mmCIF file of C-alpha atoms and ligand atoms in Angstrom:
data_model
loop_
_atom_site.group_PDB
_atom_site.id
_atom_site.type_symbol
_atom_site.label_atom_id
_atom_site.label_comp_id
_atom_site.label_asym_id
_atom_site.label_seq_id
_atom_site.Cartn_x
_atom_site.Cartn_y
_atom_site.Cartn_z
ATOM 1 C CA MET U 1 149.129 46.845 111.282
ATOM 2 C CA ILE U 2 145.749 45.374 112.130
ATOM 3 C CA PHE U 3 143.134 46.695 109.733
ATOM 4 C CA LEU U 4 139.618 46.770 111.187
ATOM 5 C CA ASP U 5 138.116 49.381 108.879
ATOM 6 C CA SER U 6 136.704 47.252 106.066
ATOM 7 C CA ALA U 7 133.447 49.205 106.100
ATOM 8 C CA ALA U 8 135.466 52.239 104.966
ATOM 9 C CA THR U 9 137.335 50.452 102.209
ATOM 10 C CA THR U 10 139.149 47.240 101.288
ATOM 11 C CA PRO U 11 142.388 46.471 99.440
ATOM 12 C CA VAL U 12 142.137 45.354 95.824
ATOM 13 C CA ARG U 13 142.428 41.580 95.690
ATOM 14 C CA ARG U 14 145.299 40.146 93.710
ATOM 15 C CA GLU U 15 143.002 38.101 91.425
ATOM 16 C CA VAL U 16 140.983 41.244 90.745
ATOM 17 C CA LEU U 17 144.060 43.236 89.806
ATOM 18 C CA GLU U 18 145.245 40.421 87.553
ATOM 19 C CA ALA U 19 141.882 40.337 85.787
ATOM 20 C CA MET U 20 142.039 44.110 85.290
ATOM 21 C CA TRP U 21 145.632 44.362 84.140
ATOM 22 C CA PRO U 22 145.138 43.434 80.443
ATOM 23 C CA LEU U 23 142.345 45.998 80.132
ATOM 24 C CA LEU U 24 144.636 48.724 81.447
ATOM 25 C CA THR U 25 147.561 47.884 79.178
ATOM 26 C CA GLY U 26 147.384 46.019 75.839
ATOM 27 C CA ASP U 27 143.603 45.686 75.616
ATOM 28 C CA PHE U 28 142.900 49.320 76.448
ATOM 29 C CA GLY U 29 140.229 50.160 73.870
ATOM 30 C CA ASN U 30 137.200 52.391 74.214
ATOM 31 C CA PRO U 31 134.094 50.149 74.018
ATOM 32 C CA SER U 32 132.404 52.716 71.740
ATOM 33 C CA SER U 33 135.181 52.534 69.120
ATOM 34 C CA HIS U 34 134.436 50.607 65.916
ATOM 35 C CA HIS U 35 137.711 48.794 65.543
ATOM 36 C CA GLU U 36 139.173 45.618 66.966
ATOM 37 C CA LEU U 37 140.526 47.234 70.153
ATOM 38 C CA GLY U 38 137.177 48.871 70.838
ATOM 39 C CA GLU U 39 135.261 45.706 70.121
ATOM 40 C CA SER U 40 137.536 43.732 72.396
ATOM 41 C CA ALA U 41 136.902 46.235 75.214
ATOM 42 C CA LYS U 42 133.167 45.972 74.536
ATOM 43 C CA ARG U 43 133.325 42.190 74.788
ATOM 44 C CA ALA U 44 135.132 42.479 78.142
ATOM 45 C CA LEU U 45 132.527 44.970 79.377
ATOM 46 C CA ASP U 46 129.648 42.761 78.233
ATOM 47 C CA ALA U 47 131.209 39.737 79.932
ATOM 48 C CA ALA U 48 131.607 41.734 83.173
ATOM 49 C CA ARG U 49 127.959 42.822 82.973
ATOM 50 C CA THR U 50 126.802 39.236 82.388
ATOM 51 C CA SER U 51 128.886 38.046 85.332
ATOM 52 C CA VAL U 52 127.501 40.729 87.688
ATOM 53 C CA ALA U 53 123.975 39.863 86.545
ATOM 54 C CA ALA U 54 124.611 36.173 87.282
ATOM 55 C CA SER U 55 125.891 37.073 90.783
ATOM 56 C CA LEU U 56 122.810 39.198 91.470
ATOM 57 C CA GLY U 57 120.273 36.980 89.729
ATOM 58 C CA CYS U 58 119.080 39.675 87.338
ATOM 59 C CA ARG U 59 119.380 40.352 83.599
ATOM 60 C CA ALA U 60 122.548 41.800 82.143
ATOM 61 C CA SER U 61 120.461 44.714 80.860
ATOM 62 C CA ASP U 62 119.541 45.554 84.490
ATOM 63 C CA VAL U 63 123.190 46.305 85.368
ATOM 64 C CA VAL U 64 124.472 49.880 85.073
ATOM 65 C CA PHE U 65 128.148 50.481 85.823
ATOM 66 C CA THR U 66 128.764 53.688 87.785
ATOM 67 C CA SER U 67 131.675 55.290 89.619
ATOM 68 C CA GLY U 68 130.696 53.862 93.024
ATOM 69 C CA GLY U 69 128.125 53.726 95.769
ATOM 70 C CA THR U 70 127.507 57.460 95.906
ATOM 71 C CA GLU U 71 126.743 57.686 92.197
ATOM 72 C CA SER U 72 124.591 54.558 92.270
ATOM 73 C CA ASP U 73 122.497 56.020 95.090
ATOM 74 C CA ASN U 74 122.177 59.377 93.328
ATOM 75 C CA LEU U 75 121.189 57.744 90.048
ATOM 76 C CA ALA U 76 118.687 55.402 91.663
ATOM 77 C CA ILE U 77 116.961 58.058 93.716
ATOM 78 C CA LYS U 78 116.961 61.009 91.318
ATOM 79 C CA GLY U 79 116.660 58.750 88.284
ATOM 80 C CA LEU U 80 113.643 56.776 89.471
ATOM 81 C CA ALA U 81 111.871 59.657 91.209
ATOM 82 C CA LEU U 82 112.157 62.007 88.234
ATOM 83 C CA ALA U 83 111.460 59.444 85.498
ATOM 84 C CA GLU U 84 108.000 58.282 86.408
ATOM 85 C CA PRO U 85 106.658 60.421 89.178
ATOM 86 C CA ARG U 86 103.411 58.869 90.461
ATOM 87 C CA GLY U 87 103.533 61.862 92.721
ATOM 88 C CA ARG U 88 106.108 63.772 94.660
ATOM 89 C CA HIS U 89 106.486 61.738 97.803
ATOM 90 C CA ILE U 90 109.506 59.689 98.888
ATOM 91 C CA VAL U 91 109.955 57.366 101.864
ATOM 92 C CA THR U 92 113.377 56.789 103.389
ATOM 93 C CA SER U 93 114.876 55.965 106.790
ATOM 94 C CA ALA U 94 116.622 58.077 109.417
ATOM 95 C CA ILE U 95 119.920 56.178 109.228
ATOM 96 C CA GLU U 96 120.687 56.192 105.511
ATOM 97 C CA HIS U 97 124.119 57.044 104.143
ATOM 98 C CA GLU U 98 124.633 60.695 103.167
ATOM 99 C CA ALA U 99 124.542 59.696 99.483
ATOM 100 C CA VAL U 100 120.886 58.768 99.989
ATOM 101 C CA LEU U 101 119.917 61.495 102.444
ATOM 102 C CA GLU U 102 121.447 64.254 100.313
ATOM 103 C CA SER U 103 119.862 62.911 97.113
ATOM 104 C CA VAL U 104 116.472 62.856 98.801
ATOM 105 C CA ASP U 105 117.102 66.343 100.172
ATOM 106 C CA TYR U 106 117.946 67.542 96.647
ATOM 107 C CA LEU U 107 114.606 66.249 95.366
ATOM 108 C CA ALA U 108 112.840 68.011 98.226
ATOM 109 C CA ARG U 109 114.665 71.339 97.752
ATOM 110 C CA ILE U 110 114.785 71.551 93.977
ATOM 111 C CA HIS U 111 111.809 69.500 92.847
ATOM 112 C CA GLY U 112 109.395 69.989 95.721
ATOM 113 C CA PHE U 113 109.192 66.349 96.803
ATOM 114 C CA GLU U 114 107.695 65.596 100.193
ATOM 115 C CA VAL U 115 109.748 63.191 102.300
ATOM 116 C CA THR U 116 108.679 60.757 105.005
ATOM 117 C CA VAL U 117 111.625 59.654 107.130
ATOM 118 C CA LEU U 118 111.017 56.342 108.884
ATOM 119 C CA PRO U 119 112.387 56.356 112.430
ATOM 120 C CA VAL U 120 114.384 53.416 113.749
ATOM 121 C CA ASP U 121 114.294 51.713 117.124
ATOM 122 C CA ALA U 122 117.140 51.571 119.655
ATOM 123 C CA HIS U 123 118.775 48.823 117.550
ATOM 124 C CA GLY U 124 118.568 50.816 114.323
ATOM 125 C CA LEU U 125 115.719 48.828 112.778
ATOM 126 C CA ILE U 126 112.711 50.245 110.949
ATOM 127 C CA ASN U 127 109.191 49.179 111.888
ATOM 128 C CA LEU U 128 107.277 47.525 109.031
ATOM 129 C CA ASP U 129 103.879 48.793 110.230
ATOM 130 C CA GLU U 130 105.220 52.336 110.153
ATOM 131 C CA ALA U 131 106.611 51.677 106.685
ATOM 132 C CA ARG U 132 103.232 50.396 105.475
ATOM 133 C CA ASP U 133 101.504 53.479 106.875
ATOM 134 C CA ALA U 134 104.057 55.766 105.198
ATOM 135 C CA LEU U 135 103.367 54.489 101.655
ATOM 136 C CA ARG U 136 100.800 56.639 99.822
ATOM 137 C CA PRO U 137 99.186 56.687 96.380
ATOM 138 C CA ASP U 138 101.556 59.529 95.436
ATOM 139 C CA THR U 139 104.713 57.766 96.733
ATOM 140 C CA THR U 140 107.173 57.581 93.845
ATOM 141 C CA LEU U 141 110.002 55.778 95.586
ATOM 142 C CA CYS U 142 110.962 54.089 98.820
ATOM 143 C CA THR U 143 114.712 53.952 99.582
ATOM 144 C CA VAL U 144 115.924 52.054 102.646
ATOM 145 C CA MET U 145 119.435 50.686 103.098
ATOM 146 C CA TYR U 146 120.080 46.949 103.379
ATOM 147 C CA ALA U 147 122.836 47.228 106.011
ATOM 148 C CA ASN U 148 124.004 50.262 107.927
ATOM 149 C CA ASN U 149 127.646 51.337 107.694
ATOM 150 C CA GLU U 150 128.000 52.558 111.301
ATOM 151 C CA ILE U 151 126.080 50.136 113.492
ATOM 152 C CA GLY U 152 125.591 47.203 111.112
ATOM 153 C CA ALA U 153 121.780 47.170 111.358
ATOM 154 C CA VAL U 154 120.273 44.920 108.665
ATOM 155 C CA GLN U 155 116.808 46.015 107.587
ATOM 156 C CA PRO U 156 113.995 43.585 106.633
ATOM 157 C CA ILE U 157 114.329 44.429 102.950
ATOM 158 C CA ALA U 158 112.386 41.461 101.524
ATOM 159 C CA ALA U 159 109.397 42.179 103.777
ATOM 160 C CA LEU U 160 109.560 45.890 102.977
ATOM 161 C CA ALA U 161 109.724 45.065 99.262
ATOM 162 C CA GLU U 162 106.512 43.095 99.586
ATOM 163 C CA LEU U 163 104.761 46.052 101.201
ATOM 164 C CA CYS U 164 106.065 48.332 98.466
ATOM 165 C CA ARG U 165 105.016 45.946 95.702
ATOM 166 C CA ALA U 166 101.483 45.793 97.101
ATOM 167 C CA GLN U 167 101.311 49.595 96.743
ATOM 168 C CA GLY U 168 103.086 49.706 93.360
ATOM 169 C CA VAL U 169 106.034 51.623 94.859
ATOM 170 C CA PRO U 170 109.558 50.787 93.627
ATOM 171 C CA LEU U 171 112.012 49.995 96.436
ATOM 172 C CA HIS U 172 115.667 50.976 96.133
ATOM 173 C CA THR U 173 118.181 49.596 98.603
ATOM 174 C CA ASP U 174 121.737 50.714 99.271
ATOM 175 C CA ALA U 175 123.501 47.346 99.571
ATOM 176 C CA VAL U 176 127.025 48.801 99.680
ATOM 177 C CA GLN U 177 127.802 47.341 103.116
ATOM 178 C CA ALA U 178 125.886 44.119 102.563
ATOM 179 C CA ALA U 179 128.092 42.831 99.737
ATOM 180 C CA GLY U 180 130.144 39.831 100.780
ATOM 181 C CA TRP U 181 128.115 39.329 103.970
ATOM 182 C CA LEU U 182 124.430 39.070 103.067
ATOM 183 C CA PRO U 183 122.577 37.492 100.118
ATOM 184 C CA LEU U 184 122.351 39.861 97.155
ATOM 185 C CA ASP U 185 119.855 37.772 95.217
ATOM 186 C CA VAL U 186 117.686 40.450 93.654
ATOM 187 C CA ALA U 187 114.651 38.212 93.144
ATOM 188 C CA GLY U 188 114.768 37.022 96.757
ATOM 189 C CA LEU U 189 115.045 40.584 98.001
ATOM 190 C CA GLY U 190 112.278 41.759 95.667
ATOM 191 C CA VAL U 191 113.828 45.193 95.164
ATOM 192 C CA ALA U 192 113.484 47.365 92.056
ATOM 193 C CA ALA U 193 116.963 48.851 92.414
ATOM 194 C CA LEU U 194 120.126 48.077 94.372
ATOM 195 C CA SER U 195 123.409 49.996 94.794
ATOM 196 C CA LEU U 196 126.866 48.468 95.165
ATOM 197 C CA SER U 197 130.385 49.883 95.484
ATOM 198 C CA GLY U 198 133.542 48.165 94.236
ATOM 199 C CA HIS U 199 135.980 49.352 96.887
ATOM 200 C CA LYS U 200 133.990 47.769 99.694
ATOM 201 C CA LEU U 201 134.420 44.313 98.201
ATOM 202 C CA GLY U 202 137.968 44.036 96.940
ATOM 203 C CA ALA U 203 137.671 45.974 93.672
ATOM 204 C CA PRO U 204 139.195 49.441 93.202
ATOM 205 C CA LYS U 205 137.710 52.791 94.156
ATOM 206 C CA GLY U 206 135.839 54.455 91.302
ATOM 207 C CA ILE U 207 133.628 51.588 90.146
ATOM 208 C CA GLY U 208 130.142 50.670 91.291
ATOM 209 C CA VAL U 209 126.918 49.148 90.076
ATOM 210 C CA LEU U 210 123.317 50.212 90.078
ATOM 211 C CA MET U 211 120.953 47.340 89.391
ATOM 212 C CA VAL U 212 117.633 48.593 88.047
ATOM 213 C CA LYS U 213 115.176 45.849 87.332
ATOM 214 C CA GLY U 214 113.346 45.486 84.036
ATOM 215 C CA ARG U 215 112.379 48.238 81.706
ATOM 216 C CA ARG U 216 111.817 50.785 84.430
ATOM 217 C CA SER U 217 112.694 54.216 83.106
ATOM 218 C CA LEU U 218 115.517 56.072 84.721
ATOM 219 C CA GLU U 219 116.220 59.760 84.235
ATOM 220 C CA PRO U 220 119.997 60.011 83.781
ATOM 221 C CA VAL U 221 122.048 62.139 86.115
ATOM 222 C CA LEU U 222 125.045 62.291 83.763
ATOM 223 C CA HIS U 223 124.237 63.430 80.209
ATOM 224 C CA GLY U 224 126.503 62.837 77.250
ATOM 225 C CA GLY U 225 127.335 60.071 74.809
ATOM 226 C CA GLY U 226 124.549 57.732 75.898
ATOM 227 C CA GLN U 227 126.668 54.877 77.228
ATOM 228 C CA GLU U 228 125.092 52.258 79.512
ATOM 229 C CA ARG U 229 121.919 52.309 77.356
ATOM 230 C CA GLY U 230 121.582 56.024 77.947
ATOM 231 C CA LYS U 231 121.348 55.554 81.714
ATOM 232 C CA ARG U 232 124.872 56.717 82.503
ATOM 233 C CA SER U 233 126.911 58.621 79.954
ATOM 234 C CA GLY U 234 130.698 58.657 80.030
ATOM 235 C CA THR U 235 133.337 56.309 78.642
ATOM 236 C CA GLU U 236 133.016 53.112 80.618
ATOM 237 C CA ASN U 237 135.620 52.121 83.218
ATOM 238 C CA VAL U 238 136.177 48.785 81.484
ATOM 239 C CA ALA U 239 138.986 47.566 83.737
ATOM 240 C CA GLY U 240 137.001 48.662 86.790
ATOM 241 C CA ALA U 241 133.906 46.803 85.567
ATOM 242 C CA VAL U 242 135.938 43.650 84.954
ATOM 243 C CA GLY U 243 137.519 43.997 88.413
ATOM 244 C CA PHE U 244 134.116 44.565 89.999
ATOM 245 C CA ALA U 245 132.673 41.447 88.367
ATOM 246 C CA HIS U 246 135.618 39.359 89.613
ATOM 247 C CA ALA U 247 135.450 40.817 93.104
ATOM 248 C CA LEU U 248 131.728 40.129 93.320
ATOM 249 C CA VAL U 249 132.216 36.482 92.323
ATOM 250 C CA LEU U 250 134.927 36.160 94.992
ATOM 251 C CA ALA U 251 132.756 37.925 97.588
ATOM 252 C CA GLU U 252 129.884 35.551 96.864
ATOM 253 C CA THR U 253 132.111 32.473 97.005
ATOM 254 C CA ASP U 254 132.009 31.052 100.550
ATOM 255 C CA ARG U 255 129.928 34.017 101.690
ATOM 256 C CA ALA U 256 127.726 31.991 104.043
ATOM 257 C CA GLU U 257 130.691 30.232 105.637
ATOM 258 C CA ARG U 258 132.598 33.517 105.980
ATOM 259 C CA ALA U 259 129.598 35.271 107.548
ATOM 260 C CA VAL U 260 129.173 32.590 110.229
ATOM 261 C CA ARG U 261 132.909 32.400 110.977
ATOM 262 C CA ILE U 262 133.415 36.164 111.244
ATOM 263 C CA ALA U 263 130.213 36.684 113.256
ATOM 264 C CA GLN U 264 131.555 34.210 115.819
ATOM 265 C CA LEU U 265 134.915 36.026 116.006
ATOM 266 C CA ARG U 266 133.078 39.335 116.281
ATOM 267 C CA ASP U 267 130.848 38.041 119.086
ATOM 268 C CA ASP U 268 133.881 36.877 121.075
ATOM 269 C CA PHE U 269 135.600 40.211 120.448
ATOM 270 C CA VAL U 270 132.577 42.186 121.680
ATOM 271 C CA ALA U 271 132.373 40.058 124.829
ATOM 272 C CA ASP U 272 136.104 40.576 125.422
ATOM 273 C CA VAL U 273 135.843 44.368 124.991
ATOM 274 C CA LEU U 274 132.818 44.632 127.292
ATOM 275 C CA ALA U 275 134.592 42.545 129.938
ATOM 276 C CA ARG U 276 137.690 44.762 129.757
ATOM 277 C CA VAL U 277 135.805 48.052 129.582
ATOM 278 C CA PRO U 278 132.509 47.529 131.428
ATOM 279 C CA ALA U 279 131.499 51.167 130.827
ATOM 280 C CA ALA U 280 131.514 50.638 127.053
ATOM 281 C CA ILE U 281 128.173 50.690 125.251
ATOM 282 C CA PHE U 282 127.722 48.239 122.381
ATOM 283 C CA THR U 283 125.614 50.069 119.771
ATOM 284 C CA GLY U 284 123.254 48.630 117.150
ATOM 285 C CA PRO U 285 121.399 45.328 116.960
ATOM 286 C CA ALA U 286 122.007 42.666 119.599
ATOM 287 C CA LEU U 287 124.537 39.933 118.957
ATOM 288 C CA ALA U 288 124.029 36.176 118.638
ATOM 289 C CA ALA U 289 124.689 36.258 114.881
ATOM 290 C CA THR U 290 121.064 37.168 114.245
ATOM 291 C CA PRO U 291 120.095 38.210 110.741
ATOM 292 C CA THR U 292 119.633 41.781 111.962
ATOM 293 C CA ARG U 293 123.321 42.617 112.333
ATOM 294 C CA LEU U 294 126.136 42.591 109.786
ATOM 295 C CA PRO U 295 128.534 39.776 110.762
ATOM 296 C CA ASN U 296 131.610 42.013 110.521
ATOM 297 C CA ASN U 297 130.451 45.067 112.473
ATOM 298 C CA ALA U 298 131.264 45.862 116.102
ATOM 299 C CA SER U 299 130.496 49.415 117.173
ATOM 300 C CA PHE U 300 130.827 50.909 120.610
ATOM 301 C CA CYS U 301 130.640 54.137 122.523
ATOM 302 C CA PHE U 302 133.168 54.687 125.287
ATOM 303 C CA PRO U 303 131.644 57.311 127.608
ATOM 304 C CA GLY U 304 134.140 59.704 129.178
ATOM 305 C CA THR U 305 136.505 59.581 126.167
ATOM 306 C CA SER U 306 136.428 60.905 122.628
ATOM 307 C CA GLY U 307 136.319 58.660 119.589
ATOM 308 C CA GLU U 308 139.098 60.656 117.937
ATOM 309 C CA SER U 309 141.451 60.297 120.937
ATOM 310 C CA LEU U 310 140.825 56.581 121.121
ATOM 311 C CA LEU U 311 141.494 56.329 117.408
ATOM 312 C CA LEU U 312 144.844 58.078 117.868
ATOM 313 C CA GLU U 313 145.823 55.808 120.735
ATOM 314 C CA LEU U 314 144.850 52.700 118.811
ATOM 315 C CA GLY U 315 146.643 54.020 115.744
ATOM 316 C CA ARG U 316 149.851 54.269 117.786
ATOM 317 C CA ALA U 317 149.427 50.569 118.547
ATOM 318 C CA GLY U 318 149.059 49.858 114.811
ATOM 319 C CA ILE U 319 145.305 49.350 114.885
ATOM 320 C CA ILE U 320 143.209 50.932 112.136
ATOM 321 C CA CYS U 321 139.546 51.508 112.867
ATOM 322 C CA SER U 322 137.094 54.358 112.555
ATOM 323 C CA ALA U 323 135.470 56.956 114.773
ATOM 324 C CA GLY U 324 131.833 56.455 113.786
ATOM 325 C CA SER U 325 131.620 56.621 109.995
ATOM 326 C CA ALA U 326 134.496 57.444 107.628
ATOM 327 C CA CYS U 327 132.254 58.451 104.779
ATOM 328 C CA ALA U 328 131.677 62.134 105.505
ATOM 329 C CA VAL U 329 134.793 64.104 104.614
ATOM 330 C CA GLY U 330 136.413 65.657 107.698
ATOM 331 C CA SER U 331 133.069 65.855 109.384
ATOM 332 C CA ASP U 332 132.882 66.659 113.079
ATOM 333 C CA ASP U 333 129.113 66.396 113.018
ATOM 334 C CA VAL U 334 127.531 64.081 115.520
ATOM 335 C CA SER U 335 126.473 60.868 113.808
ATOM 336 C CA HIS U 336 122.850 61.048 112.642
ATOM 337 C CA VAL U 337 122.757 57.266 112.959
ATOM 338 C CA LEU U 338 123.676 57.230 116.640
ATOM 339 C CA THR U 339 121.300 60.060 117.491
ATOM 340 C CA ALA U 340 118.523 58.246 115.583
ATOM 341 C CA ILE U 341 118.934 55.207 117.855
ATOM 342 C CA GLY U 342 118.630 57.448 120.889
ATOM 343 C CA ILE U 343 122.283 57.890 121.850
ATOM 344 C CA ASP U 344 122.951 61.167 123.589
ATOM 345 C CA GLU U 345 125.026 63.630 121.475
ATOM 346 C CA ALA U 346 127.924 63.717 123.948
ATOM 347 C CA ILE U 347 128.076 59.919 124.081
ATOM 348 C CA ALA U 348 127.861 59.724 120.275
ATOM 349 C CA GLN U 349 131.163 61.657 120.112
ATOM 350 C CA THR U 350 132.825 58.682 121.799
ATOM 351 C CA ALA U 351 131.910 56.172 119.074
ATOM 352 C CA VAL U 352 134.434 53.778 117.568
ATOM 353 C CA ARG U 353 133.589 51.312 114.810
ATOM 354 C CA PHE U 354 135.519 48.120 114.154
ATOM 355 C CA SER U 355 134.734 46.421 110.854
ATOM 356 C CA LEU U 356 136.263 43.022 110.220
ATOM 357 C CA SER U 357 137.238 41.397 106.945
ATOM 358 C CA GLY U 358 137.193 37.740 105.938
ATOM 359 C CA ASP U 359 140.902 37.644 106.808
ATOM 360 C CA THR U 360 140.553 38.910 110.393
ATOM 361 C CA THR U 361 141.832 36.414 112.960
ATOM 362 C CA ALA U 362 141.026 35.622 116.593
ATOM 363 C CA GLU U 363 144.621 36.518 117.548
ATOM 364 C CA GLN U 364 144.293 39.957 115.981
ATOM 365 C CA LEU U 365 141.028 40.582 117.810
ATOM 366 C CA ALA U 366 142.517 39.500 121.143
ATOM 367 C CA THR U 367 145.328 42.033 120.605
ATOM 368 C CA VAL U 368 142.851 44.751 119.656
ATOM 369 C CA ALA U 369 140.643 44.116 122.709
ATOM 370 C CA ALA U 370 143.673 44.425 125.014
ATOM 371 C CA GLU U 371 144.787 47.615 123.235
ATOM 372 C CA ILE U 372 141.278 49.060 123.541
ATOM 373 C CA GLU U 373 141.497 48.637 127.316
ATOM 374 C CA THR U 374 144.925 50.340 127.369
ATOM 375 C CA ALA U 375 143.744 53.163 125.093
ATOM 376 C CA TYR U 376 140.588 53.637 127.145
ATOM 377 C CA ARG U 377 142.575 53.960 130.367
ATOM 378 C CA ALA U 378 145.046 56.352 128.746
ATOM 379 C CA VAL U 379 142.350 58.641 127.345
ATOM 380 C CA ARG U 380 140.365 58.521 130.593
ATOM 381 C CA SER U 381 143.399 59.459 132.660
ATOM 382 C CA LEU U 382 144.132 62.387 130.324
ATOM 383 C CA SER U 383 140.560 63.645 130.379
ATOM 384 C CA GLY U 384 139.920 63.039 134.033
HETATM 385 N N1 LIG J 401 126.419 53.745 100.996
HETATM 386 C C1 LIG J 401 126.958 53.204 102.092
HETATM 387 C C2 LIG J 401 126.097 52.422 103.034
HETATM 388 C C3 LIG J 401 128.317 53.375 102.373
HETATM 389 O O1 LIG J 401 128.842 52.845 103.477
HETATM 390 C C4 LIG J 401 129.101 54.139 101.470
HETATM 391 C C5 LIG J 401 130.537 54.403 101.749
HETATM 392 O O2 LIG J 401 131.028 54.141 102.794
HETATM 393 C C6 LIG J 401 128.495 54.651 100.318
HETATM 394 C C7 LIG J 401 127.153 54.438 100.119
HETATM 395 C C8 LIG J 401 129.290 55.434 99.309
HETATM 396 O O3 LIG J 401 130.034 54.572 98.488
HETATM 397 P P1 LIG J 401 131.297 55.130 97.646
HETATM 398 O O4 LIG J 401 132.395 55.344 98.631
HETATM 399 O O5 LIG J 401 131.588 54.031 96.679
HETATM 400 O O6 LIG J 401 130.858 56.376 96.973
#
């Protein structure tokens, strides 16, 4: 099997599992319990929080453990918008993940917020002048993703944060796809809040982090026992938090080297695919390892086919990839990301995304490029 679907999920790393194991077996206490087992679990949780804070360059008290990227996005958006509403206006972008778009939509439907959706250009990038114009005295929150899950577009988050700061608007960024590929230094990014998901970076599914800077108030989404300083009730996933902290350290180790190496492999792969299938359309930001594209993303449309048929053909050859985005359950909807960058709806149905990992090799990519050509011909001959 050749796995090129790392944007959908990643396997748990051995070191991560080993770090988690004691917390799932002998040291299984509830961090709220006032006995030795509970206190031991609390120490492990505190250490994980301190480690995540060190990786992100924030305070331990800024780190809230959640169940994953979706919850982090929900908590950031609803929590910040409802806690200190300067007004009822939110700014977001057209290519956000559903976890963001649906949270924003909830605020609009239930709480009467007005939403400005920033368009993106043909490469999937927002325009900073349009962002500046969108910010208003009654803007409570701006939420724009760091890196897009379908086309790998990397937004100018630090520059956007500066615009937001000048207007006193907190900026939240969904950094779920950025982890392990782009710097997550919170101070450098200048964001007020940042979402991460464990299963995208070698930790298990069901653990995530929301970083919320400073003493900013946050209206909880989950109510209960007041864990996570009242920001997220529910008995903490101690083993998950410990695994997340380990995975983040590993993801940050050699990140720059990995990003350059994988971007080069990706560039060669894209060139190979376009040479074999000249009709293919490479979607998203241009190549050349620029800072505007995730190093591990290669996304294409193959006009005259269907993404699902190509996926089946490639699956028969042992290649795992994704038709557009894997994040919407069983969705046949046309990708809002591809339509936002101006791709025709029929063409958008032919999208296939390849997302590399740090372990992807040149040999694997050469095999995949050849199999893409075979699959393309097979699907074309069936449909034509
Ligand atoms: N945000 C982005 C950009 C994603 O790609 C995903 C999942 O693919 C999520 C949020 C949701 O994360 P989770 O699967 O941890 O809920």
